[in-house]
Coordinates of C-alpha atoms in Angstrom, one line a residue:
X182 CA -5.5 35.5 -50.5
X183 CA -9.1 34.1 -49.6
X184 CA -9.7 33.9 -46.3
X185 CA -9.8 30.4 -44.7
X186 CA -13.0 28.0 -44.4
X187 CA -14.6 29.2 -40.8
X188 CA -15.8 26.0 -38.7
X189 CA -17.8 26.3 -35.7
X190 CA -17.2 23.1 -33.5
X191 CA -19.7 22.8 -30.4
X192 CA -18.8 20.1 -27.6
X193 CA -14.9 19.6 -26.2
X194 CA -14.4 16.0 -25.6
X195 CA -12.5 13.5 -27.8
X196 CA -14.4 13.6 -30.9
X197 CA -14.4 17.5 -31.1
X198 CA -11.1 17.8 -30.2
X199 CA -9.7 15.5 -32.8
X200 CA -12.0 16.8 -35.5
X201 CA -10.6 20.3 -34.4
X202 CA -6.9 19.6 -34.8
X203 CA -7.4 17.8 -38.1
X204 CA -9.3 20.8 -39.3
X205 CA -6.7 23.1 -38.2
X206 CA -3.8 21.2 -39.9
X207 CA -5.8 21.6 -42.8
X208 CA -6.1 24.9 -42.7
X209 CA -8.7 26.1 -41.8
X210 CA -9.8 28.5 -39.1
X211 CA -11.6 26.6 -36.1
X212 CA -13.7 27.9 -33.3
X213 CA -14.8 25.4 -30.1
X214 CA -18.1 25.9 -28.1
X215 CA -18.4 23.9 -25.0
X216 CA -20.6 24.4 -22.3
X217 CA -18.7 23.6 -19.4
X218 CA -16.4 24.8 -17.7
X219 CA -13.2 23.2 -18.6
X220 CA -12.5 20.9 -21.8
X221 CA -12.6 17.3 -22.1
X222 CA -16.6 16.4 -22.2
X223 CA -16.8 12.8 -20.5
X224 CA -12.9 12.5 -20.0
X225 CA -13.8 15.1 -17.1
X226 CA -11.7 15.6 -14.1
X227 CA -12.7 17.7 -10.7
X228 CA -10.3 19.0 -7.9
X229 CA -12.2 19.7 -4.7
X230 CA -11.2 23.3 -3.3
X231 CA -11.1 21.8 0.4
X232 CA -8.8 19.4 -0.2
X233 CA -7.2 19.8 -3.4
X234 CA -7.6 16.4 -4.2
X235 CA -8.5 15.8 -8.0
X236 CA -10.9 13.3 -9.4
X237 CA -11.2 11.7 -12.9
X238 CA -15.0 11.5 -12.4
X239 CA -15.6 10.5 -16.1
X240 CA -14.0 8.2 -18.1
X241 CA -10.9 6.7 -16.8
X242 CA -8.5 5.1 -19.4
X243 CA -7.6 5.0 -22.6
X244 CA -6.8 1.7 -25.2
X245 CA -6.1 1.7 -28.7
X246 CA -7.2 -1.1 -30.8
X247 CA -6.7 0.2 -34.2
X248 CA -3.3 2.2 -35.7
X249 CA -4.5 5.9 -36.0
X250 CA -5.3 6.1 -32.2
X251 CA -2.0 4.0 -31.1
X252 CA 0.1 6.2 -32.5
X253 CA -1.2 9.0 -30.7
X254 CA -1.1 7.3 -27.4
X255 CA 2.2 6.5 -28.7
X256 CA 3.2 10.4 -29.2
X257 CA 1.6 11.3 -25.6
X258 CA 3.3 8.3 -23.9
X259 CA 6.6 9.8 -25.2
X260 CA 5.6 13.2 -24.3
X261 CA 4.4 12.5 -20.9
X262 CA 0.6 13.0 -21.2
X263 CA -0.4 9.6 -20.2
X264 CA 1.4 6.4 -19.0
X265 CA 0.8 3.1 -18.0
X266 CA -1.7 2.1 -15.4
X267 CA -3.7 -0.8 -14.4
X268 CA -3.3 -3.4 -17.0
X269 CA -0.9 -4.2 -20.1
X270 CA -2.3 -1.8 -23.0
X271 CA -4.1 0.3 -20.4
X272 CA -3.2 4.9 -19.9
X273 CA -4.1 7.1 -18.0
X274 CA -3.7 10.6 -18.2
X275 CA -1.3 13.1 -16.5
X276 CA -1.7 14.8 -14.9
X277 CA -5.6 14.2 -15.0
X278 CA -8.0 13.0 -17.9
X279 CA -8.3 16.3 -19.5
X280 CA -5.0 16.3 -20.4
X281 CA -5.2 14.8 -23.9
X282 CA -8.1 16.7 -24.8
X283 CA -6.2 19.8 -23.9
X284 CA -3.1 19.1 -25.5
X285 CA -5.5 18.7 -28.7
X286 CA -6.7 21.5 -28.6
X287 CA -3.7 23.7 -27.2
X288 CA -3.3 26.6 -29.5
X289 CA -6.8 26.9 -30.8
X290 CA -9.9 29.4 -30.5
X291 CA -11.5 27.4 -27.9
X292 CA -14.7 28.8 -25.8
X293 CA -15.5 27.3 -22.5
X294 CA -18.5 28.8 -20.4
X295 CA -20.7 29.3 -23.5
X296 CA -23.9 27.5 -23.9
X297 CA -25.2 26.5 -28.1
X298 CA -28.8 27.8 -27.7
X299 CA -29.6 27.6 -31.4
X300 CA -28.6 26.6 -34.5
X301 CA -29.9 29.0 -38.1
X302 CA -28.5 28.2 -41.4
X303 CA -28.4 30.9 -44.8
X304 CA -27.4 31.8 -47.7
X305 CA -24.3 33.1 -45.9
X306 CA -23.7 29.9 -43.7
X307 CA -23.9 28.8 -40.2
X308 CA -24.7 30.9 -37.0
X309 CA -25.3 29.8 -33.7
X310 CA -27.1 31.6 -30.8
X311 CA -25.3 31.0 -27.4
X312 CA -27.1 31.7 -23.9
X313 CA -24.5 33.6 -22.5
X314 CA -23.0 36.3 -25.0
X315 CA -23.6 37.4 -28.4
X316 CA -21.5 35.5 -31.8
X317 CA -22.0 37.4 -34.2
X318 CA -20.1 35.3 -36.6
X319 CA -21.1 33.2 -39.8
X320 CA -19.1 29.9 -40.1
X321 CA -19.1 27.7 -43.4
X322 CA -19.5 24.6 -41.7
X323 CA -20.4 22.8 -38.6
X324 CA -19.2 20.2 -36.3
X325 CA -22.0 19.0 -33.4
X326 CA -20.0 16.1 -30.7
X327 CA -22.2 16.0 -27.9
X328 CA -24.3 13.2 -26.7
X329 CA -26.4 12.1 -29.5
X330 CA -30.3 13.2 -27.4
X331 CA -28.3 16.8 -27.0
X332 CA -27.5 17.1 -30.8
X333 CA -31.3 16.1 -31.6
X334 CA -32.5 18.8 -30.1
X335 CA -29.9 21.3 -31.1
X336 CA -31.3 20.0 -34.6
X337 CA -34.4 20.6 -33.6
X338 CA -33.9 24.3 -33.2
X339 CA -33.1 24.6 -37.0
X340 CA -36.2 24.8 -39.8
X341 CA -37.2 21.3 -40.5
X342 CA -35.4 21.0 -44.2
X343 CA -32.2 22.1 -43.1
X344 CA -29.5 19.3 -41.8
X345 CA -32.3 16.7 -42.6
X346 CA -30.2 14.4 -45.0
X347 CA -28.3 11.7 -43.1
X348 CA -29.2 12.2 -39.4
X349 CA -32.1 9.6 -38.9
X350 CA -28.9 7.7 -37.0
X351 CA -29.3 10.1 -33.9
X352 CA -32.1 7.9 -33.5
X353 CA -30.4 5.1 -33.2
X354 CA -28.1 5.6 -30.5
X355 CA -28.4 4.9 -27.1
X356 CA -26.5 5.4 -23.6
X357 CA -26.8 3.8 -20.2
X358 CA -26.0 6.6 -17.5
X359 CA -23.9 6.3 -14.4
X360 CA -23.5 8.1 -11.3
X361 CA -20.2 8.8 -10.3
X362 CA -19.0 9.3 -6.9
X363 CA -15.8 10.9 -5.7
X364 CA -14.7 9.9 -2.1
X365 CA -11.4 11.2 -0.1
X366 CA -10.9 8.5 3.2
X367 CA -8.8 8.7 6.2
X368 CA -6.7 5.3 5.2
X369 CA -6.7 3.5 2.1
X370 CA -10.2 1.6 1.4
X371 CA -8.5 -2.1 1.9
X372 CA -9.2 -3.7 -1.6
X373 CA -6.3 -5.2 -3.5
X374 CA -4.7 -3.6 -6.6
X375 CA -5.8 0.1 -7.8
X376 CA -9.2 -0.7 -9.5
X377 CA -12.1 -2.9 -7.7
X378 CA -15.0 -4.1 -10.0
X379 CA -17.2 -6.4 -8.2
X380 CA -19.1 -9.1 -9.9
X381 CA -22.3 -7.7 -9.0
X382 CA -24.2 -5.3 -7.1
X383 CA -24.4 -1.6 -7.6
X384 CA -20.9 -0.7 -7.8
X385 CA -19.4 -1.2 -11.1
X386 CA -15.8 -0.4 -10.2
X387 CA -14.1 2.0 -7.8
X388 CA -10.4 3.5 -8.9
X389 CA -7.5 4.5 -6.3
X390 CA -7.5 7.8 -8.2
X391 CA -3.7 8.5 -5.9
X392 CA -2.3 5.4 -7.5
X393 CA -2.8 7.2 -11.1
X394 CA 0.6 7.8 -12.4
X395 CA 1.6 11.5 -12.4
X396 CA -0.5 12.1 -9.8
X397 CA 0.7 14.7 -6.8
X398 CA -2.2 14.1 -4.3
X399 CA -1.1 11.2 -2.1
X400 CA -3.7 11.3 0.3
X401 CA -6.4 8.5 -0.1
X402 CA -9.3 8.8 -2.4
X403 CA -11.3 7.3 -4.8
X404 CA -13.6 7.4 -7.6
X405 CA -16.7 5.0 -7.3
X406 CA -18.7 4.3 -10.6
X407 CA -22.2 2.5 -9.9
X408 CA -23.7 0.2 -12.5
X409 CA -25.5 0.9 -15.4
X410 CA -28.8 -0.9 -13.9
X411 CA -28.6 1.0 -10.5
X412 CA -27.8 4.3 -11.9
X413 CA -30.6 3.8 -14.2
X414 CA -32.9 3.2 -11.4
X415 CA -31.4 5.8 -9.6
X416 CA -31.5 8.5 -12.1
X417 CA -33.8 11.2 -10.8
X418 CA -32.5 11.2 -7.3
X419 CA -30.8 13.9 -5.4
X420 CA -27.1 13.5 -5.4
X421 CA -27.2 13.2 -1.4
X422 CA -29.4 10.5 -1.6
X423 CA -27.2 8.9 -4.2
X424 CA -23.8 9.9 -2.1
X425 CA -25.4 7.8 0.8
X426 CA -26.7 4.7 -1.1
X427 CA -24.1 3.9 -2.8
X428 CA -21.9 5.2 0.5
X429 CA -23.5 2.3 2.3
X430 CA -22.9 -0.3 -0.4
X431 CA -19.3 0.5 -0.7
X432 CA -19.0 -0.5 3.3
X433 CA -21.3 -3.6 2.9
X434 CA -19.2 -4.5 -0.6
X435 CA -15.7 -4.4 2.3
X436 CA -17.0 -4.9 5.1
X437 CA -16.6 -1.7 7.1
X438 CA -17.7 1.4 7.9
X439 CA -16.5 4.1 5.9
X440 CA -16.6 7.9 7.7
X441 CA -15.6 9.9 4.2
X442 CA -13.7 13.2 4.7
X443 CA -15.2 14.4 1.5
X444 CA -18.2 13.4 -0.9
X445 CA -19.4 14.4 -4.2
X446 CA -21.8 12.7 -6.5
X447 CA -21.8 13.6 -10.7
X448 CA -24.7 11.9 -12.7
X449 CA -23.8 11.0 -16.2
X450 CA -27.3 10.9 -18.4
X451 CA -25.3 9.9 -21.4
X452 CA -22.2 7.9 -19.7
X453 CA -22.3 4.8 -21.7
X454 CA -23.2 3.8 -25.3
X455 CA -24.9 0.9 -25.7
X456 CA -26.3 1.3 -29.3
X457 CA -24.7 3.3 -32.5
X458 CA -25.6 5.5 -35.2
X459 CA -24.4 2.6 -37.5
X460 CA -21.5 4.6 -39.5
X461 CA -18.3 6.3 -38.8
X462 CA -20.1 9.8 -38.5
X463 CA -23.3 11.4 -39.7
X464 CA -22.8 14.3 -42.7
X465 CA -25.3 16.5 -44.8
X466 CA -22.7 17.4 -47.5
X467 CA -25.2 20.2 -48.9
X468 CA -25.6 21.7 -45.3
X469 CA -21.9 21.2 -44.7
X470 CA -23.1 19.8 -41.3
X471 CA -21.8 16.7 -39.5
X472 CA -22.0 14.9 -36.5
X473 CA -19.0 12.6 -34.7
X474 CA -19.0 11.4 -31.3
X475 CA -18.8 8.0 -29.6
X476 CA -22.3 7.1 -30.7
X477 CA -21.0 6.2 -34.1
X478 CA -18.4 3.9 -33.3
X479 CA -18.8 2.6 -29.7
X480 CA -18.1 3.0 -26.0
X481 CA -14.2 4.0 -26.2
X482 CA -12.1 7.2 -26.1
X483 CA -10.5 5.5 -29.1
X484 CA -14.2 5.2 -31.0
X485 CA -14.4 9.5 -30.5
X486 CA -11.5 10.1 -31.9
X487 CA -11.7 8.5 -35.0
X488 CA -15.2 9.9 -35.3
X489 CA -14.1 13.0 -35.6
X490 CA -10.7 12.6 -37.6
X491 CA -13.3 10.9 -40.5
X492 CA -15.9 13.8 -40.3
X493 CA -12.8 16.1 -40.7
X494 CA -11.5 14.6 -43.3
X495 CA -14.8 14.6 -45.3
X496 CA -15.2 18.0 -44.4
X497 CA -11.7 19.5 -45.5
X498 CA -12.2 17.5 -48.9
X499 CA -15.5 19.1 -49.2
X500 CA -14.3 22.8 -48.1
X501 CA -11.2 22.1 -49.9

């Protein structure tokens, strides 16, 4: 028998994850690159090894507007990988935002750690040059998912006629960032329900992150997202400077002084899309390269998952 269609997926988040399992229902043989050091891209989570308090530092819910996505919230609901939480139509993830991702993903070739360097393209297909070991490997196609900037210049590593066709829309998209700050507290920060967003000011919303459902950590703490205006102003700073401005605002925003028992700040470059590619994913049939990620459909979970389902279905039609 011929051996199955080899696709090389680099990112872990939504849209490669989805684009992963459709691929491997189809089929075909799938390997994941991510550079970090857990899966889940954006959807990211962080326990502290002090405390061993985790921290959904990324993004923190998940909403379906359209049928595809609904019924897999639908299948994790039943299966325990998110719940309710917040609002009516509103899920978060047990027992920590990764957990979709993972569950994705669970059973497949998935490389964590392992830094896309360079991308080359021949007669033979598809091999990429990673920063920290050797792949030796030729794949038949290509999946890219991470932020739209990062895939340019992935592109850019490649001779200028190859993966040209139908990728002008990189150009298009465009992010806000955000820095993100995790905070554990002697007592609960006195705000009412389990997610403050102010009507202005720097802080876009803070999240009781032990109020999650599923979670074991009882112990007070939070995760503070600052606006998309103040993190852009903010952008090149140190994290301690960050930690201590937006520290400051939190006690002006309730009126008290807060004396954190732990403090971490994460920047997001690419947190937010504010601008798409214009089209459901980006695909140079001849190349068998595509592109699926959030920047094609919008700011949602929802918007990279059905990003990548579409690319893999193109794909497996064309590998078919």
């Amino acid at each position: 028998m011929a051996r199955p269609a080899q696709v090389a997926i680099v990112g872990a988040g939504m849209a490669a994850a989805s684009a992963a399992r459709r691929l491997a229902e189809a089929g075909f043989a799938v390997s994941v690159f991510d550079k970090g050091r857990q899966v889940g891209g954006r959807m990211a989570s962080r326990r502290d090894r002090e405390t061993g308090l985790r921290f959904d530092h990324g993004a923190q819910v998940l909403r379906a507007h359209g049928p595809a996505f609904r019924h897999c919230l639908d299948d994790w609901r039943a299966r325990g990988i998110v719940a309710p939480w917040d609002a009516p139509g509103t899920d978060a993830a047990v027992p920590d935002m990764t957990a979709p991702v993972r569950d994705l993903l669970a059973g497949l070739e998935v490389h964590v750690g392992r830094t896309v360097t360079s991308l080359t393209r021949d007669a033979a297909g598809w091999r990429l040059a990673l920063a920290e070991a050797p792949e030796a490997r030729v794949f038949d196609a290509l999946v890219l998912t991470p932020p739209a900037p990062q895939t340019e210049r992935l592109l850019g590593s490649m001779a200028p006629n190859v993966g040209a066709a139908g990728f002008a829309g990189l150009r298009e998209a465009a992010y806000a960032p955000c820095w993100s700050l995790m905070l554990a507290t002697p007592q609960e920060l006195p705000f009412a329900g389990d997610v403050l967003r102010p009507d202005e000011g720097p802080i876009a919303a803070v999240f009781r992150e032990s109020a999650k459902p599923g979670r074991s950590e009882t112990a007070p703490h939070v995760t503070l997202h600052a606006s998309p205006e103040w993190s852009a102003a903010h952008l090149e700073e140190t994290p301690e400077a960050v930690e201590a401005a937006l520290l400051a605002a939190l006690g002006a925003l309730l009126g008290m002084a807060i004396a954190p028992t732990h403090r971490r700040a994460h920047r997001w470059r690419y947190a937010l899309v504010t601008a798409t590619c214009g089209a459901p994913y980006l695909y140079d049939a001849a190349a068998r390269l595509g592109y699926a990620g959030d920047a094609c459909l919008g700011p949602r979970v929802e918007a990279a998952y059905d990003s990548g389902a579409a690319l893999a279905d193109r794909l497996a039609a064309d590998l078919a």
